[in-house]
XYZ file of C-alpha atoms in Angstrom:
170
model
C 10.441 5.428 5.174
C 9.413 1.816 5.006
C 5.975 1.856 6.893
C 3.790 5.240 7.976
C 0.170 4.583 9.420
C -1.831 7.404 10.515
C -3.306 7.513 14.092
C -6.556 6.604 12.680
C -5.890 3.755 10.572
C -8.139 0.916 10.585
C -6.687 -2.348 11.906
C -8.233 -5.947 11.925
C -6.910 -9.300 13.090
C -7.784 -12.204 11.120
C -7.513 -15.768 12.125
C -6.000 -18.935 10.176
C -8.193 -19.741 6.854
C -10.413 -16.381 7.489
C -11.018 -15.064 4.091
C -10.528 -11.621 3.884
C -11.460 -10.606 0.172
C -13.690 -12.573 -2.029
C -13.137 -13.243 -5.560
C -15.869 -11.356 -7.706
C -16.370 -8.565 -4.761
C -15.808 -5.099 -4.887
C -13.884 -3.557 -2.434
C -13.392 0.419 -1.733
C -9.809 -0.519 0.315
C -6.628 -2.379 0.111
C -4.642 -3.813 2.555
C -1.199 -3.716 4.140
C 0.234 -6.586 6.463
C 1.795 -5.593 9.614
C 2.103 -8.895 10.882
C 1.337 -12.840 9.440
C 0.853 -13.828 5.917
C -2.211 -14.313 3.283
C -2.484 -16.729 0.596
C -4.054 -15.713 -2.842
C -6.261 -17.921 -4.729
C -8.117 -18.456 -7.822
C -11.269 -20.324 -7.331
C -10.915 -20.824 -3.785
C -12.596 -23.991 -2.434
C -13.447 -24.952 -5.697
C -12.051 -28.117 -7.755
C -9.972 -25.888 -9.710
C -8.589 -23.933 -7.097
C -5.338 -22.504 -7.623
C -2.770 -20.789 -5.431
C -1.215 -17.636 -6.921
C 1.137 -16.621 -4.089
C 1.650 -15.721 -0.462
C 2.597 -12.430 0.864
C 3.845 -11.249 3.929
C 4.774 -8.531 6.491
C 4.810 -4.874 4.557
C 3.322 -6.147 1.421
C 0.052 -5.102 0.308
C -2.880 -6.488 -1.587
C -6.416 -5.819 -2.621
C -5.188 -2.634 -4.870
C -6.967 -4.085 -8.237
C -10.537 -3.571 -7.074
C -9.254 -0.157 -5.074
C -8.022 1.296 -8.117
C -10.444 -0.186 -10.825
C -13.472 -0.294 -9.027
C -14.329 -3.731 -10.186
C -14.368 -6.938 -8.561
C -11.530 -8.559 -7.037
C -9.963 -11.191 -9.365
C -8.698 -13.376 -6.520
C -9.767 -14.703 -3.099
C -7.325 -13.891 -0.191
C -7.208 -15.907 2.911
C -5.258 -15.723 6.036
C -2.281 -17.906 5.935
C -1.742 -17.638 9.760
C -3.104 -14.939 12.236
C -2.614 -11.634 10.349
C -2.962 -8.049 11.318
C -4.006 -5.872 8.758
C -4.040 -2.324 7.937
C -6.746 -0.965 5.792
C -5.996 1.721 3.412
C -9.204 3.184 2.048
C -9.584 5.117 -1.389
C -9.645 8.400 0.256
C -6.205 7.516 2.114
C -4.625 5.734 -1.101
C -2.663 8.685 -2.356
C -1.147 9.567 1.241
C -0.088 6.286 1.712
C 1.814 5.819 -1.373
C 3.615 9.441 -1.050
C 4.726 7.761 2.387
C 5.183 4.667 1.508
C 7.388 4.310 -1.715
C 8.442 0.873 -1.405
C 4.712 -0.247 -1.218
C 3.852 1.925 -4.603
C 6.851 -0.167 -6.327
C 5.512 -3.541 -4.822
C 1.813 -2.226 -6.421
C 3.290 -1.522 -9.726
C 4.990 -5.279 -9.691
C 1.770 -6.803 -8.714
C -0.300 -5.350 -11.183
C 2.710 -5.913 -14.211
C 2.439 -9.710 -12.652
C -1.329 -9.529 -12.794
C -1.359 -8.370 -17.002
C 1.393 -10.677 -17.526
C -0.707 -13.599 -16.230
C -4.090 -12.585 -17.918
C -2.160 -12.661 -21.216
C -0.275 -15.828 -20.903
C -3.505 -17.073 -19.914
C -5.237 -15.651 -22.948
C -2.653 -17.406 -24.999
C -2.937 -21.116 -23.456
C -6.867 -20.517 -24.040
C -5.971 -19.864 -27.547
C -3.396 -22.424 -28.411
C -5.864 -24.934 -26.372
C -8.602 -23.946 -28.576
C -6.845 -23.962 -31.884
C -5.521 -27.458 -30.866
C -8.953 -28.963 -30.198
C -10.291 -27.798 -33.534
C -7.453 -28.831 -35.470
C -7.919 -32.412 -34.032
C -11.354 -32.069 -34.975
C -10.501 -30.590 -38.530
C -11.333 -33.972 -40.328
C -15.139 -33.850 -38.898
C -15.969 -31.198 -41.153
C -15.144 -28.268 -38.676
C -15.474 -25.030 -40.828
C -11.412 -23.929 -40.851
C -12.144 -20.115 -41.626
C -14.587 -19.759 -38.762
C -11.751 -21.756 -36.696
C -9.071 -19.391 -37.869
C -11.256 -16.572 -37.108
C -12.195 -17.328 -33.492
C -8.719 -17.869 -32.872
C -7.873 -14.552 -34.232
C -10.686 -12.901 -31.630
C -9.213 -14.793 -28.814
C -6.032 -13.450 -29.421
C -7.562 -9.929 -29.630
C -8.619 -10.110 -26.366
C -5.085 -10.378 -25.185
C -4.257 -7.152 -27.152
C -7.530 -5.499 -25.214
C -5.810 -6.362 -22.032
C -2.532 -5.116 -22.441
C -3.836 -1.986 -23.996
C -6.144 -1.084 -21.273
C -3.095 -0.312 -19.212
C -2.827 2.898 -21.305
C -6.737 3.927 -19.861
C -4.662 4.365 -16.477
C -3.763 8.236 -16.214
C -1.367 9.319 -13.804
C -1.118 12.829 -12.385
C 1.874 14.182 -10.844
């Protein structure tokens, strides 16, 4: 079954460029796109704005904040007029049970997010190392540099090991 909806599911319509989820805010619901599409950004509206991707009909977003209780890592904006179904934390388990395709999409999104974070940490570590190596002749403490580089890489390992904190009960 591709699409299942309770009679009392909350539905909303958002106009083009309307912000649906703001980066840094916590949400107790996720969304399924009924019609239209949304764009997901890091640093939306800022100089270093970055488009993560676009999601269309039958796709879900907002699961990171819903499942973790942490602030959203991205901003979601209506790409065109979009109709959304809201899925609260209380409805989530039933939603997953009746929408297996969305469950797989959610897992793929989470894996993509973890990989992106891991790559970003590696890029930061490499850039940090490159900057410090350029300054090597200027009296930069090499041991301190190597220790800082290793500590940055540890964040990458902590991000990946954090996956094991999730408990799945069947």
